[in-house]
XYZ file of C-alpha atoms in Angstrom:
626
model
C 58.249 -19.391 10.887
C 61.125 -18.772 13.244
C 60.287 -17.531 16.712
C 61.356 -13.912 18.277
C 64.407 -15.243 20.847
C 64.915 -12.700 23.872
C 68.007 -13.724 25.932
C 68.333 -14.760 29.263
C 65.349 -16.640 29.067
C 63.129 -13.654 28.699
C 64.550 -12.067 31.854
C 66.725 -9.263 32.541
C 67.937 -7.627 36.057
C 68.541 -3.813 35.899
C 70.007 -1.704 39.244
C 68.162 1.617 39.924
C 70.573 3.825 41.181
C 71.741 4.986 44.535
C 73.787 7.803 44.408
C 71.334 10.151 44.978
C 67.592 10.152 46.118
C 65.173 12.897 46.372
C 61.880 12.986 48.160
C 58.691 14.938 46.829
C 55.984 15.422 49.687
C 52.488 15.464 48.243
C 49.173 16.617 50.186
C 48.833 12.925 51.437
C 51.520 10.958 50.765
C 55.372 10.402 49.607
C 56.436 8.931 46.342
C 60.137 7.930 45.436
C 61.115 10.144 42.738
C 64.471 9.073 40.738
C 65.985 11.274 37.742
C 65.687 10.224 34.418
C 69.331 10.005 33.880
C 69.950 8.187 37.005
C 68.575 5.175 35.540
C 71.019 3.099 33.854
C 69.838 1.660 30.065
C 69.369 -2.164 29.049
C 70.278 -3.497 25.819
C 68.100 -5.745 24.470
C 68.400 -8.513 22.414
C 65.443 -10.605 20.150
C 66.263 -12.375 17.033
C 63.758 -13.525 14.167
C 66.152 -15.178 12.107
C 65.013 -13.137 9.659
C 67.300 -9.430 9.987
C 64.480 -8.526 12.927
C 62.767 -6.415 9.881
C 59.823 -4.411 10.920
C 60.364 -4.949 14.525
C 58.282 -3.011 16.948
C 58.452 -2.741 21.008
C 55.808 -2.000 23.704
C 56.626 -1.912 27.254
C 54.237 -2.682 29.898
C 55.484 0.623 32.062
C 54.268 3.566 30.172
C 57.264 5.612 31.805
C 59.752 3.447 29.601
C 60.514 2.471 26.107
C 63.079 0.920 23.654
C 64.613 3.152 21.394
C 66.347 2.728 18.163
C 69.124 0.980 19.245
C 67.174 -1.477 21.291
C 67.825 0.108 24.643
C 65.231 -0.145 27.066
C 65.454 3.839 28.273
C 63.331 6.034 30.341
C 60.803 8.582 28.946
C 60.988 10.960 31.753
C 61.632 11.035 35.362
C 61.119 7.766 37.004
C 58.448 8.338 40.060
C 58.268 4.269 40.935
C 59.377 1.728 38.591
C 58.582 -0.853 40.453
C 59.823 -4.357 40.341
C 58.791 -5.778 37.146
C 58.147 -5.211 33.716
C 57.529 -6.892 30.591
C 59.137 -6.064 26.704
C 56.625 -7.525 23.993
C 58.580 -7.563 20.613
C 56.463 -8.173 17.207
C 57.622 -8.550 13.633
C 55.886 -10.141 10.387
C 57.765 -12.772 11.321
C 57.127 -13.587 15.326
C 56.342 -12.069 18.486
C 57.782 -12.947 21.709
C 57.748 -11.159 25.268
C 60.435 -10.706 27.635
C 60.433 -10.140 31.862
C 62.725 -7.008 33.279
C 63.146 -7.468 37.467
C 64.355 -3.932 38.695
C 66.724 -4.559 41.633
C 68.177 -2.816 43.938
C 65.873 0.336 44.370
C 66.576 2.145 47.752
C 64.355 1.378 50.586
C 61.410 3.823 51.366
C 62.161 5.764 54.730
C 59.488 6.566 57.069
C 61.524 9.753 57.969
C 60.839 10.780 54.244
C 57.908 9.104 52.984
C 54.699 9.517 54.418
C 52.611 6.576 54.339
C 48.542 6.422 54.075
C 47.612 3.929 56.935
C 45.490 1.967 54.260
C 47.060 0.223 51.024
C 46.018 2.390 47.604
C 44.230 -0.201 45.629
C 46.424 1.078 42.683
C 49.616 -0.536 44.393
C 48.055 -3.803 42.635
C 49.711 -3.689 39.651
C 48.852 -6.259 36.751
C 50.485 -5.502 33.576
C 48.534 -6.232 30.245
C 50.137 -9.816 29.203
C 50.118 -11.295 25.919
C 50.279 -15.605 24.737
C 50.596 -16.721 21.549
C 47.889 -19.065 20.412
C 48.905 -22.631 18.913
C 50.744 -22.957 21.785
C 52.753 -26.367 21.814
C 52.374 -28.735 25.323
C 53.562 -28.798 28.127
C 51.194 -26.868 30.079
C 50.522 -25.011 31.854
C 53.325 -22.251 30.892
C 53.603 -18.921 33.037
C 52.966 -15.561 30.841
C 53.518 -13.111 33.248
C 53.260 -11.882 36.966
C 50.634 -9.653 38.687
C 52.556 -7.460 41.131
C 51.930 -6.262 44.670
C 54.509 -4.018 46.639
C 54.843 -5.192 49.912
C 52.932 -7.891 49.918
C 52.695 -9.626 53.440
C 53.016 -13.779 53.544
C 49.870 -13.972 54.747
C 47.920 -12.749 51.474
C 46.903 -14.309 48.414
C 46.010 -13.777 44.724
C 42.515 -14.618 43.183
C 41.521 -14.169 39.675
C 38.649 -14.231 37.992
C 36.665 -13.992 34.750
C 35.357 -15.269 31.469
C 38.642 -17.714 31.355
C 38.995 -18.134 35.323
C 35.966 -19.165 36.942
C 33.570 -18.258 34.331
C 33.422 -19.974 30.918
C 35.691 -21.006 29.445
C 36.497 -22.026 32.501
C 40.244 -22.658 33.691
C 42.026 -21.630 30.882
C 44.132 -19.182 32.863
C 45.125 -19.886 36.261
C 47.228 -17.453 38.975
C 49.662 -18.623 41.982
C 48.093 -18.065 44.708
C 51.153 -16.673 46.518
C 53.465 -15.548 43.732
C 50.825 -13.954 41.864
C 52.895 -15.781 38.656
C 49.762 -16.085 36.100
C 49.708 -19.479 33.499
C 48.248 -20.708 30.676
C 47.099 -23.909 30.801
C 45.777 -25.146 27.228
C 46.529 -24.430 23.633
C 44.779 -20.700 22.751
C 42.839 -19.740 18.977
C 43.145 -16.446 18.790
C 40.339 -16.525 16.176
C 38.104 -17.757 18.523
C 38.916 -15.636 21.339
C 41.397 -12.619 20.699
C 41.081 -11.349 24.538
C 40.518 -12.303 27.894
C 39.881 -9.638 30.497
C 39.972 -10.966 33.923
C 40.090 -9.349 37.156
C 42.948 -10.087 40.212
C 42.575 -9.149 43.806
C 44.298 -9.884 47.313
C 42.881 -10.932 50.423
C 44.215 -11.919 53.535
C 43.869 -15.681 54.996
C 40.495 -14.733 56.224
C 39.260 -13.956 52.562
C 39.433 -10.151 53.938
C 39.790 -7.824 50.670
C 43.447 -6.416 51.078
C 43.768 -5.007 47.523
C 42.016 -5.156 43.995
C 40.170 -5.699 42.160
C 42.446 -4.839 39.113
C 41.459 -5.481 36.265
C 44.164 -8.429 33.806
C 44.047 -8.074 29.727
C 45.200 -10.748 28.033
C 45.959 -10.856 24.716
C 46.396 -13.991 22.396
C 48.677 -12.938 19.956
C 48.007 -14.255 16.083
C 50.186 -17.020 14.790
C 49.616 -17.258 10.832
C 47.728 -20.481 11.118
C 44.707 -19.474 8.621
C 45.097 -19.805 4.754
C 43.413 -17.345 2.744
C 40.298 -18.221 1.300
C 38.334 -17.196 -2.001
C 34.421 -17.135 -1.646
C 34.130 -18.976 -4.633
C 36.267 -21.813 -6.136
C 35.040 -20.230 -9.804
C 34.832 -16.900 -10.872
C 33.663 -15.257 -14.591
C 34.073 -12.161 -15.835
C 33.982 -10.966 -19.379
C 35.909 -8.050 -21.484
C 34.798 -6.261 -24.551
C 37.554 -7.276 -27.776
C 39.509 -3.965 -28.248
C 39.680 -2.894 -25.034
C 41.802 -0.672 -24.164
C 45.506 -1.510 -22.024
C 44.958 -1.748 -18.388
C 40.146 -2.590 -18.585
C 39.664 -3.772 -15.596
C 38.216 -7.153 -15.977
C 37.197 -8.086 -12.674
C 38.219 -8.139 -9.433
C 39.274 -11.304 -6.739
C 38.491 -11.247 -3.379
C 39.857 -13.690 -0.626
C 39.724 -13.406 3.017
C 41.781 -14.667 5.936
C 41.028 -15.229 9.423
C 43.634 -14.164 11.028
C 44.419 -10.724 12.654
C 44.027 -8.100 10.264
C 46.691 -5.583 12.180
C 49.242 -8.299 11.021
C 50.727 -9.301 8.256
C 49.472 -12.454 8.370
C 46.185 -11.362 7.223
C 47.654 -9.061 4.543
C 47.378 -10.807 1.204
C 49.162 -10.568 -1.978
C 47.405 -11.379 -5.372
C 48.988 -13.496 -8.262
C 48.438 -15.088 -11.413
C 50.082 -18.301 -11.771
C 48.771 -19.451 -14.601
C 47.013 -18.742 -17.805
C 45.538 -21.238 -20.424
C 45.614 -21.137 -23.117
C 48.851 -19.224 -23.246
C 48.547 -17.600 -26.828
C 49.098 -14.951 -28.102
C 50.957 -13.753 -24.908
C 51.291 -15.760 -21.439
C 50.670 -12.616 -20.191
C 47.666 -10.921 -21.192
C 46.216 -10.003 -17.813
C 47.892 -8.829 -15.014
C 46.003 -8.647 -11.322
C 46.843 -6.063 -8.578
C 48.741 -7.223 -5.872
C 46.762 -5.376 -3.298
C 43.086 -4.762 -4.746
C 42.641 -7.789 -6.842
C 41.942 -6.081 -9.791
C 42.547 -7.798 -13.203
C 43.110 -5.246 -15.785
C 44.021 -6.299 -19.654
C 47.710 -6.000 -20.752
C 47.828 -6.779 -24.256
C 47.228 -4.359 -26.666
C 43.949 -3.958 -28.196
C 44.922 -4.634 -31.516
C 45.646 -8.569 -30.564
C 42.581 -8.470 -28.393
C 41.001 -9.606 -31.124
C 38.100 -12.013 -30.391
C 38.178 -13.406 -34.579
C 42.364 -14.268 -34.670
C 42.772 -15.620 -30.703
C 42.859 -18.828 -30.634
C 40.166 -19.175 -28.258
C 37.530 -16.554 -26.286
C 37.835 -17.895 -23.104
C 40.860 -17.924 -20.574
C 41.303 -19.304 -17.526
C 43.771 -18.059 -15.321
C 45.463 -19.702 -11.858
C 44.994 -17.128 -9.204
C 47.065 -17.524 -5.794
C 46.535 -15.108 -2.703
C 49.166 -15.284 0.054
C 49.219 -13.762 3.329
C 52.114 -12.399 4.940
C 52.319 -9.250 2.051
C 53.509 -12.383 -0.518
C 56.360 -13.683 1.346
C 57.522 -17.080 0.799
C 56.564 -17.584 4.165
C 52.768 -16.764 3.919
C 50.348 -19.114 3.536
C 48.302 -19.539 0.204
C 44.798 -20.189 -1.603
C 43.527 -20.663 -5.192
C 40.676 -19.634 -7.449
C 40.244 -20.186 -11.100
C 39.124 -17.397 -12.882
C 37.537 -17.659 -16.544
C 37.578 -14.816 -18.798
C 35.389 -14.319 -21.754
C 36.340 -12.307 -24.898
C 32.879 -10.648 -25.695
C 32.375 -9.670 -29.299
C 31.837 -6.176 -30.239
C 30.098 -5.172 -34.167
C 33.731 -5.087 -35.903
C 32.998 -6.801 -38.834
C 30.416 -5.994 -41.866
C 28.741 -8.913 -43.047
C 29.933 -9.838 -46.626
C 27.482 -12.203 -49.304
C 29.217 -15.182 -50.029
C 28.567 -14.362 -54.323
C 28.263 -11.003 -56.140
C 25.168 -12.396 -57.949
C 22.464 -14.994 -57.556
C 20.182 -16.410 -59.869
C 16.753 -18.280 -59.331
C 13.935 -19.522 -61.612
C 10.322 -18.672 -60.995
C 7.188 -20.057 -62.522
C 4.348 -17.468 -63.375
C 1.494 -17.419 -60.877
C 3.241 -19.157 -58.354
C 4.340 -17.419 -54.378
C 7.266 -18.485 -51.927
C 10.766 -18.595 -51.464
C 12.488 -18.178 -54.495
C 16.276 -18.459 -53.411
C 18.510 -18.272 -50.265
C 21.053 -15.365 -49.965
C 24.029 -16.536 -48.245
C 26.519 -13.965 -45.861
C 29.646 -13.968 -43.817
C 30.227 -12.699 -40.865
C 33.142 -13.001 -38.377
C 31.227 -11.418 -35.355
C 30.009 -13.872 -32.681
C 26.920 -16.107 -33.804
C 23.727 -15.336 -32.025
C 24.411 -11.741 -31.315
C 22.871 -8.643 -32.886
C 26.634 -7.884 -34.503
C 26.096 -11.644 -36.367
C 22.351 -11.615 -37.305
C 21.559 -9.636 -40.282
C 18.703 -7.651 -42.150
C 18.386 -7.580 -45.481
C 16.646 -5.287 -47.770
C 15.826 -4.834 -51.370
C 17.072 -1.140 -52.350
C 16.016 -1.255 -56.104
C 14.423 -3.164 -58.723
C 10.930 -4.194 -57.172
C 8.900 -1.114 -58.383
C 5.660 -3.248 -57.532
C 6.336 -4.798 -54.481
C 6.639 -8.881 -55.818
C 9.371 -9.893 -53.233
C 9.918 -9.914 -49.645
C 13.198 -11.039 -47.757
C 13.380 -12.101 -44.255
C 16.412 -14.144 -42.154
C 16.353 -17.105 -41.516
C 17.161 -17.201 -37.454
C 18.960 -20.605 -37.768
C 21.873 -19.835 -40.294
C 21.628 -16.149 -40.970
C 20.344 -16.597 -44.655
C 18.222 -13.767 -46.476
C 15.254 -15.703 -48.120
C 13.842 -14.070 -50.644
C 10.121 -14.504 -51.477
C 8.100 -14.288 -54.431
C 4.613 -12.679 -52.849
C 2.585 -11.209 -55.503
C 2.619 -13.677 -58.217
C 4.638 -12.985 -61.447
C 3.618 -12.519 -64.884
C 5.695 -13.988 -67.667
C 3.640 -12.279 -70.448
C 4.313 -9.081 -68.673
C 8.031 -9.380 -67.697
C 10.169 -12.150 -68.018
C 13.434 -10.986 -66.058
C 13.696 -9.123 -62.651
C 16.497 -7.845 -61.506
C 17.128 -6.537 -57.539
C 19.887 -5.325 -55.835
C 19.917 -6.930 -51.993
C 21.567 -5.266 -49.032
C 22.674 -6.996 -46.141
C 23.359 -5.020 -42.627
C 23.681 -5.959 -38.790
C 21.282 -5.847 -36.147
C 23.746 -4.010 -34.206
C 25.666 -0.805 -35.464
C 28.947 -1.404 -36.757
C 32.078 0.275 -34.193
C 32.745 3.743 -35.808
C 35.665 2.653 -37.068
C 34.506 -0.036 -39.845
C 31.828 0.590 -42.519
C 30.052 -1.771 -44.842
C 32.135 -2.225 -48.300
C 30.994 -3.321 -51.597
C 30.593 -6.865 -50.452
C 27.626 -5.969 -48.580
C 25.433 -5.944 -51.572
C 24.369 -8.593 -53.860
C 22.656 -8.610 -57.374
C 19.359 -11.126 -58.036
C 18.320 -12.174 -61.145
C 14.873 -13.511 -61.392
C 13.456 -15.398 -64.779
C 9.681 -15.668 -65.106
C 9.376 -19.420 -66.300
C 6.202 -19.400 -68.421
C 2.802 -21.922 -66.893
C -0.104 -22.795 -69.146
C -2.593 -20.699 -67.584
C -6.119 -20.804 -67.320
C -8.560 -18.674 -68.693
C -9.679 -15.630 -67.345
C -13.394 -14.458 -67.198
C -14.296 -10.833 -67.860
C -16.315 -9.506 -65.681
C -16.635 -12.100 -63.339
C -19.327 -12.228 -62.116
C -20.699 -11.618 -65.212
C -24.563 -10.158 -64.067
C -27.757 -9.890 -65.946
C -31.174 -9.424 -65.853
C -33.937 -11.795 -67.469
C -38.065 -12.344 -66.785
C -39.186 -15.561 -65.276
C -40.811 -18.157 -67.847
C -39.285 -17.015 -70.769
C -39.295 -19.396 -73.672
C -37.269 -22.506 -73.756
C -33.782 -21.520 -75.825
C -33.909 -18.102 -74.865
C -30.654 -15.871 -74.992
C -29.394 -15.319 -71.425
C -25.794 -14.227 -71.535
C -22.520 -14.387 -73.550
C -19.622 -15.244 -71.763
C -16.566 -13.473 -72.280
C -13.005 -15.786 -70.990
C -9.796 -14.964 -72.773
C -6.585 -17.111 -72.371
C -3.633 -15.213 -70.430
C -0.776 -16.691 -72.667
C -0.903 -14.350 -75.357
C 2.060 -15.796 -76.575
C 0.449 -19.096 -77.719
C -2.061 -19.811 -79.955
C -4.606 -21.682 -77.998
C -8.471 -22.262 -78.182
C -11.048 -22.028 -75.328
C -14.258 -24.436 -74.976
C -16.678 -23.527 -71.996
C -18.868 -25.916 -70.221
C -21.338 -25.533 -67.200
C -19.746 -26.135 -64.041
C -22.552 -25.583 -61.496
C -26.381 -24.949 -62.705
C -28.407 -26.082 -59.270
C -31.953 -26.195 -61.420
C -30.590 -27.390 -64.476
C -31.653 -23.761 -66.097
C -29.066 -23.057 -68.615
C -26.912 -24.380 -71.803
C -23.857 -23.122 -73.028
C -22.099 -23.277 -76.241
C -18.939 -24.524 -75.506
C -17.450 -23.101 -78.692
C -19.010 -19.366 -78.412
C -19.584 -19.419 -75.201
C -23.172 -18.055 -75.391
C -25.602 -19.497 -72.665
C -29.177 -20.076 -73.616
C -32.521 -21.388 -71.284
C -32.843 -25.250 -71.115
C -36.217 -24.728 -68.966
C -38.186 -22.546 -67.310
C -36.589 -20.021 -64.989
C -38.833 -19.333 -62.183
C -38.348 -16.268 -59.500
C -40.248 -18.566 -56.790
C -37.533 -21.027 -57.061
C -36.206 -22.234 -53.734
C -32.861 -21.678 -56.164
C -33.305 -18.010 -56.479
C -32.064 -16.020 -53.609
C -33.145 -12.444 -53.388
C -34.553 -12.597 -56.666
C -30.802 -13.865 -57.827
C -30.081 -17.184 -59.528
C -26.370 -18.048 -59.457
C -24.552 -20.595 -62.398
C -20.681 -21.158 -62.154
C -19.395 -21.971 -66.188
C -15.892 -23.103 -66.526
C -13.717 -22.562 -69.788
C -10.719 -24.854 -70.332
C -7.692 -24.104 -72.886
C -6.066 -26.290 -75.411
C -2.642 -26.584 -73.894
C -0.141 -29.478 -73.513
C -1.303 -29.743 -70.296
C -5.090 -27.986 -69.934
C -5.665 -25.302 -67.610
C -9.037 -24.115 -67.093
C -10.588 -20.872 -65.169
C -14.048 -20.348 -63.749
C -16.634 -17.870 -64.297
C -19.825 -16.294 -62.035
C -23.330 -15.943 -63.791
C -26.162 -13.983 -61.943
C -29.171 -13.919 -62.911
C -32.094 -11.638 -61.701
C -34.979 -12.376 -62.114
C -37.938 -10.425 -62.824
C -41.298 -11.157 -61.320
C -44.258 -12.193 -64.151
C -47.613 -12.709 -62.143
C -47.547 -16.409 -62.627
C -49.157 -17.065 -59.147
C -52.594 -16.787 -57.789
C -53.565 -15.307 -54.350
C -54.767 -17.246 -51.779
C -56.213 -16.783 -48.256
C -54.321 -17.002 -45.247
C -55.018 -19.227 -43.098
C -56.992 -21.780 -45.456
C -58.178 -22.969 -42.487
C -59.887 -21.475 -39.014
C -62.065 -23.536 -36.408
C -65.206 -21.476 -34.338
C -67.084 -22.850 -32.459
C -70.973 -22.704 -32.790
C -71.961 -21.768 -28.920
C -69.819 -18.829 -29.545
C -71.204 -15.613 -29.868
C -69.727 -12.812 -32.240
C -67.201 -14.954 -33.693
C -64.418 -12.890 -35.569
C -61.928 -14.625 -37.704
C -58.769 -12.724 -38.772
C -57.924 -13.697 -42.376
C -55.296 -12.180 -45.079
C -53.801 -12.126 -48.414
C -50.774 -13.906 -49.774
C -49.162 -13.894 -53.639
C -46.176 -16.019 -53.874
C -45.364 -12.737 -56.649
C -44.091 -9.386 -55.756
C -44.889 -5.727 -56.147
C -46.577 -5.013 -58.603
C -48.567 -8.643 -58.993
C -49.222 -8.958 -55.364
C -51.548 -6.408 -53.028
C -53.476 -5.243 -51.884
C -55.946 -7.813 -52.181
C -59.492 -8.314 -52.337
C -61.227 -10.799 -49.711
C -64.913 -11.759 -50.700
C -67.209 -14.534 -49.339
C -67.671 -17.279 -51.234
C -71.206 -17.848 -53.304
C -72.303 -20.697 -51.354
C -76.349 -20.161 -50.903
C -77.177 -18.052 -47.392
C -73.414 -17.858 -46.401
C -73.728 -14.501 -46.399
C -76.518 -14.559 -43.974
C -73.894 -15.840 -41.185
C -70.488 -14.377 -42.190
C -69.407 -10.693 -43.387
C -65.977 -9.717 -44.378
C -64.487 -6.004 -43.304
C -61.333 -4.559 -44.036
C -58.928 -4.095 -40.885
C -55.385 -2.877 -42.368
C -54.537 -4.631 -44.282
C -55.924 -8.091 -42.885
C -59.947 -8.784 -43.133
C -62.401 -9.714 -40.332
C -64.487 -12.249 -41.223
């Protein structure tokens, strides 16, 4: 970067002048007063070796300024100008500062000034100085003078301050007698921007003579800070079809360095994008804000015909606005194409066909689809749904998650005596609404034909469980039930033979021609086989086929009650003892029949000679006392 060059080595001598002075009297005391267009202009000269662009001017005497044409002119009429000033010139480009020694100013008159006897603390003048940071050796280098009118020999400057004789200490440093104030080390401004000090005078004796005052030093930025992205990566993600100009999201970098200059003002650019198809410029970020917006047309922003759906662009900020000059940093930025619901899933055939045996439940076939949407999203996965030609509910279809496949299920078993062909017309849709713009066509439905292959099936009872009702101890061969199976394959000519499958007492016969079931012993109701007065027989019958298919049958039995079984006393057994007087003895009834061969008993002792002179029975309920 080229440095700001003031001539004379950044000091320029300018007469104040005496044709013609005029003295103002205040209440307490005289100040020099000079016209403002006695004072003669100074031209001055910096160079950036750049065309000086931008270039801006502060003088360290408010009373004064540089115009237009680079004069250094007064503002207004000149009171005191004193004997020194300072010119700091800025650009983008550089900064430097300049020293103006006014010379020549007429004496002050005791006839016509009149002079406090003590010195106003405001005659300590110390003008706000400025050093550049980065500062190359050798130090220490003077950047500027603190000023005292009529300063005797025998006083001196101090200075003090965060930067004198606080910490940091000694990084500024003032001549004692000239009041010339240096730096003496190599500055970062973005470490410390500003050093306010304070300067004062004493006399020999360390006597205050004038000050304190207080001494602003600025460090003025060099562009010595690259900018900086907070992340080496950054995603973002726009929908396919967006419109010119979607912002897609937005880079952010920062620099250190002073943010009133330029060299902290970034520029944004795109160096690079890969891959480069179908434009090498399909995004476009804002210079100032960051922003990346889209810039091809929504018609090619077409996640299905790009060649890929992620992009990766090169993004450089510079400082210094985007000059040449500035200073840079990089970020990668990766940019998805997200899929939007723009195409209608489409069966890969206009008809399928599947073969199902009678009787028989699961999938029957796999539908297969198309869809050009992005896999794994709600605008890929589809639903499918039978819209005619299951009056009775057989089928069911559900997707398969893995490849998007409609499987369609057999689950109420199918009859090939009853129909032999099915035919079902299968929609497919999305999960996700398709965009308003795009509807589902005829490809979005598929015809299923279904044959019924006929099974050898088993015979059926009728009813089942076939129920009757029979006395205990019949005779031996006695009718008990006809069994009633017919064969569900009407369609053949096939014979049925029944057998017994499960008789737990060994009760029954069958004839395995007729099917009629006879007694092959006693049936007894006080069985531990009969179950609330039930007896249960399984029969199976069996066809004639190729391959033999049988069915199974329920017999139940109940059983009447025939007083088969004596009553007997409960318990058979009691113990009394003989020393015990009025010994009572609670006996009952049992019948191992029911209702109406049971109760209510009668209890009588037995005939044994003079038992009855010991024991009596009474009735209590429907127990006895004995």
């Amino acid at each position: 970067m080229p440095e700001a060059v003031f001539d004379n080595s950044h000091s320029r001598q300018v007469k104040e002048s005496t044709v013609q002075t005029e003295v103002f009297v205040g209440n307490s005391c005289g100040v020099l007063f000079l016209p403002r267009s006695l004072f003669l202009s100074l031209t001055v000269f910096f160079d950036d070796c750049a065309g000086n662009e931008g270039l801006a001017f502060e003088v360290s005497h408010p009373d004064f300024q540089v115009d237009e044409e680079m004069n250094l002119v007064a503002r207004r009429d000149v009171m005191d100008s004193g004997t020194v000033m300072f010119i700091h010139g800025v650009n983008e480009q550089a900064d430097d500062m300049a020293q103006v020694d006014i010379v020549g100013a007429p004496p002050r008159s005791p006839q016509t000034l009149r002079i406090q006897p003590y010195r106003s603390k405001r005659a300590l003048f110390a003008p706000r100085m400025h050093v550049n940071e980065n500062m190359e050796p050798p130090f220490p280098k003077v950047i500027g003078t603190v000023m005292s009118p009529g300063m005797e020999n025998d006083h001196i400057f101090h200075m003090t301050g965060s930067g004198a004789d606080q910490d940091p200490k000694g990084v500024f440093t003032i001549n004692r007698v000239t009041g010339e104030v240096s730096v003496s080390q190599e500055l970062d401004r973005e470490a410390i921007s500003s050093y306010t000090l304070e300067v004062s005078v004493t006399d020999l004796s360390g006597k205050l003579v004038e000050g304190p005052v207080a001494l602003l030093v600025d460090v003025n930025d060099q562009n010595d800070n690259r900018p900086i992205f907070k992340e080496t990566r950054y995603a973002g993600e726009v929908l396919e079809g967006s419109p010119t100009g979607t912002v897609v999201m937005t880079m952010t970098a920062e620099d250190a360095d002073d943010p009133r200059l330029q060299n902290a003002v970034l520029r944004y650019n795109i160096v690079r994008q890969s891959p480069d198809k179908p434009s090498p410029n399909m995004f476009y970020i804002n210079p100032e804000s960051g922003n990346i917006v889209t810039v091809i047309s929504p018609t090619l922003l077409d996640r299905e015909t790009l060649p890929t759906t992620q992009y990766e662009l090169e993004i450089v900020a510079q400082d210094m606005k985007g000059r040449d000059v500035g200073l840079t940093g990089t970020a990668t930025a990766t940019i998805t194409i997200t899929d939007k619901n723009d195409h209608a899933p489409e069966f890969t055939h206009s008809l399928f066909q599947a073969n199902v045996d009678e009787g028989s439940r699961g999938v029957a076939v796999n539908l297969t689809v198309d869809d050009r949407d992005d896999p794994a999203t709600g605008a890929w996965r589809a639903i499918y749904s039978i819209i005619n030609g299951d009056p009775t509910q057989n089928f069911e279809i559900q997707t398969n998650p893995d490849n998007n496949e409609g499987m369609l299920s057999v689950v109420k078993p199918l009859d090939y005596e009853s129909v032999v062909f099915h035919t079902l017309l299968i929609k497919v849709e999305n999960e996700d609404p398709l965009v308003p713009d795009v509807g589902y066509g005829s490809s979005s439905t598929a015809t299923v034909h279904i044959t019924v292959l006929d099974v050898n099936e088993g015979p059926v009872f009728f009813p089942d469980p076939l129920q009757v009702t029979k006395m205990e101890n019949i005779p031996l061969g006695s009718f008990v039930a006809l069994l009633n199976a017919t064969d569900p394959d009407v369609l053949q000519s096939q014979s049925i033979r029944f057998a017994v499958l499960r008789d737990p007492a060994n009760w029954l016969s069958v004839n395995p021609v007729r099917g009629t079931v006879n007694t092959s012993a006693n049936l007894d109701r006080e069985s531990p086989y009969v179950h609330d007065n039930k007896y249960t027989a399984i029969f199976m019958a069996t066809d004639n086929g190729s391959r033999p298919a049988s069915g199974t049958g329920t017999l139940v039995i109940h059983l009447e009650d025939y007083n088969d079984n004596a009553p007997y006393v409960h318990p058979s057994v009691v113990r009394v003892c003989e020393d015990t007087k009025d010994s009572v003895v609670i006996v009952g009834g049992r019948d191992r029949d029911i209702h109406p061969n049971a109760g209510p008993f009668k209890i009588e002792l037995g005939k044994q000679p003079g038992l009855e002179k010991t024991w009596k029975v009474s009735r209590v309920n429907s127990e006895f006392r004995l």
